[in-house]
Coordinates of C-alpha atoms in Angstrom, one line a residue:
X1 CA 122.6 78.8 74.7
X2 CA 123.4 80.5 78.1
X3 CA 120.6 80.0 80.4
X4 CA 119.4 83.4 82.5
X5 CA 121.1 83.3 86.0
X6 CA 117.6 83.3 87.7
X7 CA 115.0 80.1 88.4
X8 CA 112.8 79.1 85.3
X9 CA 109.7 78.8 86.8
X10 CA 110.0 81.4 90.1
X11 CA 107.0 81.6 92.4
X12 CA 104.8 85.1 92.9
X13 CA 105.8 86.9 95.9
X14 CA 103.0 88.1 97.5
X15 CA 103.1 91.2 100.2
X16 CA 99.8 92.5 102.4
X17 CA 100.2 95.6 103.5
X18 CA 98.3 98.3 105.1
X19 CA 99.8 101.2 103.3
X20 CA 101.9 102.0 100.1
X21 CA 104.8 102.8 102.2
X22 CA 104.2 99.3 104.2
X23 CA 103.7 97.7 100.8
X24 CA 106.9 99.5 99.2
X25 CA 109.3 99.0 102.6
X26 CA 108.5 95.7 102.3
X27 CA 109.6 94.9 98.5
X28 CA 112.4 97.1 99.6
X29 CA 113.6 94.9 102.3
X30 CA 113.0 91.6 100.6
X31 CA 115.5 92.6 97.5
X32 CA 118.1 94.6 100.4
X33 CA 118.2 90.8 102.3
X34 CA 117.8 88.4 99.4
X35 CA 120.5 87.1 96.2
X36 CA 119.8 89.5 93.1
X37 CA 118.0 92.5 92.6
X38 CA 114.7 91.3 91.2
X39 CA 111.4 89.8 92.0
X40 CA 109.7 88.1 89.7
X41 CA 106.5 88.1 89.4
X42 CA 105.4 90.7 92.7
X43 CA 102.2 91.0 93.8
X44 CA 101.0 93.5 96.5
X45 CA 97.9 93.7 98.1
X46 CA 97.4 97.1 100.1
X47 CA 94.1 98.0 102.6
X48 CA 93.9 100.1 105.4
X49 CA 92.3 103.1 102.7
X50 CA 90.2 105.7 105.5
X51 CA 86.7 106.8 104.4
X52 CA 87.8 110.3 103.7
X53 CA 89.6 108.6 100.2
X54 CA 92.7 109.8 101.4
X55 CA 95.7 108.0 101.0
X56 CA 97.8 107.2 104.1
X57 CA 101.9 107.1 104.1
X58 CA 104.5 106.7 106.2
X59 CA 106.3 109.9 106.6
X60 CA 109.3 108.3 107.4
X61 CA 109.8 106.3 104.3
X62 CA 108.2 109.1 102.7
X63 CA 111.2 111.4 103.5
X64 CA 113.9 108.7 103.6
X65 CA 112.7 107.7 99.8
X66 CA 112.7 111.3 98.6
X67 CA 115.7 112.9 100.1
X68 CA 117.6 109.9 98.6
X69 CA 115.8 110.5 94.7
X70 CA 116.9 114.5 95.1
X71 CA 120.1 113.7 96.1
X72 CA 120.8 110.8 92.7
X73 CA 118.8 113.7 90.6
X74 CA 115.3 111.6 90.3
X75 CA 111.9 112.9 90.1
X76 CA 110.6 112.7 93.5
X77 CA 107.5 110.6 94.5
X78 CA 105.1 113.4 94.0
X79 CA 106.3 113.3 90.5
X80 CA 105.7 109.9 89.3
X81 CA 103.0 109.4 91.1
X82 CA 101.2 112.8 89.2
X83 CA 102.1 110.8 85.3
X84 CA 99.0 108.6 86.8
X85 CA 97.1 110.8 88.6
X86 CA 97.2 114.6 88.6
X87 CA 96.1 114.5 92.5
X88 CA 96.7 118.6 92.6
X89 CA 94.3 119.5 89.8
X90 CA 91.5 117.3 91.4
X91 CA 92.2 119.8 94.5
X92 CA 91.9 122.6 92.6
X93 CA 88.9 121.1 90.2
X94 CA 87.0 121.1 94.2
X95 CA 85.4 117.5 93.6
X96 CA 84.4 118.7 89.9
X97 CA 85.8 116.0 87.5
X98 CA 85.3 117.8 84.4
X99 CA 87.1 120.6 85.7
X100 CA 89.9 118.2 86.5
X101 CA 89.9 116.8 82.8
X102 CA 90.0 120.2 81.3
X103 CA 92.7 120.9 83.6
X104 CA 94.8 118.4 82.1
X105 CA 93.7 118.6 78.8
X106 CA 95.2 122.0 79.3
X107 CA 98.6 121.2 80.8
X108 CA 99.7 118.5 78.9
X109 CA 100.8 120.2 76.1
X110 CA 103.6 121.6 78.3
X111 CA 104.2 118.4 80.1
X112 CA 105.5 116.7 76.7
X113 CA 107.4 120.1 75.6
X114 CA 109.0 120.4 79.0
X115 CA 110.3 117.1 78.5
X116 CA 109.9 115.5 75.0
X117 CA 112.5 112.5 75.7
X118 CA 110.0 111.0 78.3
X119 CA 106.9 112.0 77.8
X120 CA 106.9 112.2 73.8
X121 CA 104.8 108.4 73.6
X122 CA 102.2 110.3 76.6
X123 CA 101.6 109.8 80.2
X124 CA 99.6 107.3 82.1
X125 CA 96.7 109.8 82.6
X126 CA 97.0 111.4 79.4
X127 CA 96.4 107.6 77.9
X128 CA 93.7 106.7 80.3
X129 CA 91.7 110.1 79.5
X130 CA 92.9 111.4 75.8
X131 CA 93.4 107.8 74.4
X132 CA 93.0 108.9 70.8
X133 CA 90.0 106.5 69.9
X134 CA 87.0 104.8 71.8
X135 CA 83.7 106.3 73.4
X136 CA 83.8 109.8 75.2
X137 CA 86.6 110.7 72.6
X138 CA 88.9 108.6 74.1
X139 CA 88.6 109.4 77.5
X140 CA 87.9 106.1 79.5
X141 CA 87.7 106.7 82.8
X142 CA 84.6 109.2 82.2
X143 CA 83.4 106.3 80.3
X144 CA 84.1 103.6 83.0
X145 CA 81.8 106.2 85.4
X146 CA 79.1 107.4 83.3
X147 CA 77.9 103.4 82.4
X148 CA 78.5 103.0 86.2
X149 CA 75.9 105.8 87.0
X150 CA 73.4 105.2 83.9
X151 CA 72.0 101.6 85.6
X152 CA 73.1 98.5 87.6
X153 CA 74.3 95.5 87.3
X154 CA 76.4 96.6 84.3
X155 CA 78.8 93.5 83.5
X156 CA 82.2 94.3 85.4
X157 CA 84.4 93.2 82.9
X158 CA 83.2 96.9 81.4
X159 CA 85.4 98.9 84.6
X160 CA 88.8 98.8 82.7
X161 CA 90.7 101.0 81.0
X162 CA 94.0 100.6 79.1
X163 CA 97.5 102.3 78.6
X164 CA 99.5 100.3 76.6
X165 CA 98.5 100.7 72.4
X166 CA 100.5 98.1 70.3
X167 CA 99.4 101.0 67.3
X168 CA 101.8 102.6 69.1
X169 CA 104.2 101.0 71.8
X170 CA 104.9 97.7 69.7
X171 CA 108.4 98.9 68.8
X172 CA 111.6 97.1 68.5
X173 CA 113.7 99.6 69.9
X174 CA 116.3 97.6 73.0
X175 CA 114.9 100.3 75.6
X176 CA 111.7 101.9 76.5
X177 CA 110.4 103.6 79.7
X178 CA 106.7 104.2 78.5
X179 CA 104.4 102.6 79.1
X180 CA 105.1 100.0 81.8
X181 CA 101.7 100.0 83.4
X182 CA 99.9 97.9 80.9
X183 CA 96.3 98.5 82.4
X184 CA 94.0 99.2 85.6
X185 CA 90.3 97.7 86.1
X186 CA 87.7 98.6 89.0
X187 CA 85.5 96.6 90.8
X188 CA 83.3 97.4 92.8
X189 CA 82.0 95.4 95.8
X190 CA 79.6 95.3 98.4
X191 CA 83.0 96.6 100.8
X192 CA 84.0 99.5 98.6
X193 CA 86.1 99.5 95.5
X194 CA 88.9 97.2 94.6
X195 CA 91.3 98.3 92.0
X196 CA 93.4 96.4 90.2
X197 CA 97.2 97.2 88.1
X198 CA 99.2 95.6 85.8
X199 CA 103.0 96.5 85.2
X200 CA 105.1 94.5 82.8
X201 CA 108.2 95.8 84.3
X202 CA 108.7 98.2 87.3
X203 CA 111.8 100.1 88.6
X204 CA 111.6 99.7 92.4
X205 CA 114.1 102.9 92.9
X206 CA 113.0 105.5 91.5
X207 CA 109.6 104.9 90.3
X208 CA 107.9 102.1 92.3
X209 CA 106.9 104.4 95.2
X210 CA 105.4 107.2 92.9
X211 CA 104.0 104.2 91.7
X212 CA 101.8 102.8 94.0
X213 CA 101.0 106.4 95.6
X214 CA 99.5 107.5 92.3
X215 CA 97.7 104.4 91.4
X216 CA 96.2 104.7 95.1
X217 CA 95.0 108.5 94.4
X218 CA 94.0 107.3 90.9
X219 CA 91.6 104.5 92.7
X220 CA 90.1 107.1 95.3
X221 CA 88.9 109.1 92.6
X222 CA 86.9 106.5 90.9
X223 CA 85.8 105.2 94.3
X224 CA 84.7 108.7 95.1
X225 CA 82.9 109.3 92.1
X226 CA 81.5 106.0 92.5
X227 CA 80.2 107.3 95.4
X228 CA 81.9 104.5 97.7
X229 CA 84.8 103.7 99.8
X230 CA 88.3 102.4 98.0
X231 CA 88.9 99.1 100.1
X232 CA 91.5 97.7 98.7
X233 CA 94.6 98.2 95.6
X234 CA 96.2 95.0 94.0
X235 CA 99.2 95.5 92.0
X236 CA 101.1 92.9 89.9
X237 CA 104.6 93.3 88.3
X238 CA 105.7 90.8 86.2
X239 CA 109.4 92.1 87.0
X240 CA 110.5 94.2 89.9
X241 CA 114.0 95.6 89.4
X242 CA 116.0 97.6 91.9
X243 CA 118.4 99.4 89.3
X244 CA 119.9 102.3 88.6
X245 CA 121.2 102.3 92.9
X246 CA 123.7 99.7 94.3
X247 CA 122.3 97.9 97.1
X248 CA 125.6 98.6 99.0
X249 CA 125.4 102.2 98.3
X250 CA 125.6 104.0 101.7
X251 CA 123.3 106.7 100.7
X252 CA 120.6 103.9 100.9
X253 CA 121.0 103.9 105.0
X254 CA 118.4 106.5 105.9
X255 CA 115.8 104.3 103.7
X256 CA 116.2 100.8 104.8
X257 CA 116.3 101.8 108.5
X258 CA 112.6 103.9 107.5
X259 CA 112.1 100.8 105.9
X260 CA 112.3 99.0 108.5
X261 CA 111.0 101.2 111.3
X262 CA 107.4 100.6 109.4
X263 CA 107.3 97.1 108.8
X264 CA 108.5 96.7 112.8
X265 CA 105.7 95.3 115.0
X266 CA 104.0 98.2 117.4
X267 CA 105.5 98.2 120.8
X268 CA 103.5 96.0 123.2
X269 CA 101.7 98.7 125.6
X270 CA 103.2 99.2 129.1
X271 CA 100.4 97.6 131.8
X272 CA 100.5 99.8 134.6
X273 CA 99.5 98.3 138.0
X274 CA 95.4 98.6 138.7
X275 CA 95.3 100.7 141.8
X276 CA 94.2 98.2 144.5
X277 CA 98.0 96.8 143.3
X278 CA 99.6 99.7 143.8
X279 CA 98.1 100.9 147.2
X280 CA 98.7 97.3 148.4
X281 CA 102.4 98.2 147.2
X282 CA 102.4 101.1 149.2
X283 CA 101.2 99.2 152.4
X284 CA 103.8 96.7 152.0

C-alpha cells in the first residue's frame, strides 16, 4: 500500500495575527515558500477586533485577493463570506436581529434556486438559524442569545452551534463542497468574546478569505448582542489546500507582494534632531 507523500504525524501550524488579512497573508505566504500545497492541521489566532465590532482588513490584500477571484471567475470575498454571515441584512435590519432573521428567512429561497448545484444541501447561516430541528425552531444562534440574556453563569459548553448534520451530509459521494465548517462555539470572557471555528477541510484560494471575514462578522454579531466586545477569533482547519491556482501562476503576483506588504514590519520612525541639536548645527 502506497503511503501518502506527506509526514504521518505533522505538527499544527499556528499563526497570530492582528487581522484576517494578516492571518490569511500569512497562510498564504507559508504555502507560496514551503514544499506542497497544504497545511495540515492550521490554526489561526486573530485579535486586534476595535470596540465599534467592526472588522478591520487590509485593503491591499483585500483588492489583490479579489481582482485575482474575478479574473479565474470565483465568488469574490464578499461572497463567501455572506454563506456565514449576511453582514448586509444586519445593516439594513439597523441593530434589530429579528429583522435580520426574517430577512434571510426571506431570501433564501432564492439563494438555493439561483444556484441549486451549491447551495442545494443549505448555507452556513441558513444551518446555523433554520437547522430543521432543536429549540427556537431550529434557529441556534437566537438560542445561544436568549439563555445568555435569561440569567448567569449559564454552563458555556451551551454557546455552540452546529453545521454539519450526518442526517444529512454523511454521504459517500468522492466530492462535496458543503459543509466544510463543521461548527462555531462562543465564549465569553471577562475581555470580550472569543469565538471559536472548526473546518474539516478549507480551500485557501478561493474561499479561505471569505472565510475568515464572515466568521469575523458572524462573531461581532453575537458579541454585540451580547452586549460586549469580540476580543479574539480562533480558527482550526484540519486541512488547508491551495487548489484550484498554480502557485507559479503569474496572475498570483499582485497577491503575494499584498501579501507581503502586510506581514512586513512598520517602518522604524525617522528621529529628527531635538532643537538645541539643530541650532548647535547651525552654529557650527
Amino acid at each position: 500500500m502506497t503511503k501518502p507523500d506527506r509526514p504521518d504525524n505533522p505538527e499544527p501550524l499556528m499563526i497570530t495575527a492582528k487581522s484576517i488579512s494578516e492571518a490569511y497573508s500569512r497562510t498564504l505566504l507559508h504555502i507560496m515558500e514551503h514544499p506542497g500545497n497544504e497545511i495540515a492541521p492550521l490554526v489561526l489566532t486573530i485579535d486586534g477586533f476595535g470596540e465599534g465590532y467592526d472588522v478591520p482588513e487590509d485593503p491591499r490584500v483585500r483588492t489583490a485577493l479579489d481582482a485575482l477571484l474575478g479574473s479565474k471567475k470565483k465568488r469574490d470575498v464578499e461572497d463567501v463570506a455572506h454563506t456565514i454571515f449576511p453582514q448586509r441584512f444586519w445593516t439594513m435590519a439597523q441593530g434589530d436581529r429579528a429583522k435580520l432573521f426574517e430577512f434571510y428567512k426571506m431570501a433564501f429561497p432564492f439563494y438555493r434556486a439561483r444556484n441549486p448545484k451549491a447551495n442545494g444541501k443549505g448555507l452556513y447561516f441558513e444551518r446555523l438559524m433554520m437547522y430543521g430541528r432543536g429549540p427556537c425552531d431550529g434557529n441556534q444562534l437566537e438560542w445561544i442569545l436568549s439563555q445568555y440574556d435569561s440569567r448567569p453563569g449559564v454552563r458555556r459548553s451551551m454557546w455552540q452551534a452546529t453545521t454539519f448534520d450526518p442526517a444529512r451530509d454523511h454521504s459517500a459521494t468522492a466530492q462535496l463542497g458543503f459543509p466544510c465548517l463543521q461548527h462555531v462555539s462562543f465564549v465569553p470572557t471577562k475581555a470580550g468574546l472569543v469565538a471559536n471555528a472548526f473546518y474539516a477541510t478549507q480551500q485557501l484560494f478561493d474561499k479561505a478569505y471569505g472565510n475568515y471575514l464572515g466568521l469575523a462578522q458572524l462573531a461581532a454579531f453575537m458579541a454585540h448582542e451580547m452586549g460586549i466586545p469580540l476580543t479574539r477569533l480562533n480558527v482550526t482547519i484540519g486541512v488547508a489546500k491551495l487548489e484550484r491556482i498554480s502557485k507559479t501562476d503569474s496572475a498570483m503576483k499582485p497577491l503575494i507582494e499584498a501579501a507581503r506588504a502586510c506581514v512586513a514590519p512598520p517602518a522604524p520612525a525617522t528621529q529628527r534632531p531635538s532643537p538645541s541639536l539643530r541650532l548647535a548645527a547651525q552654529r557650527a
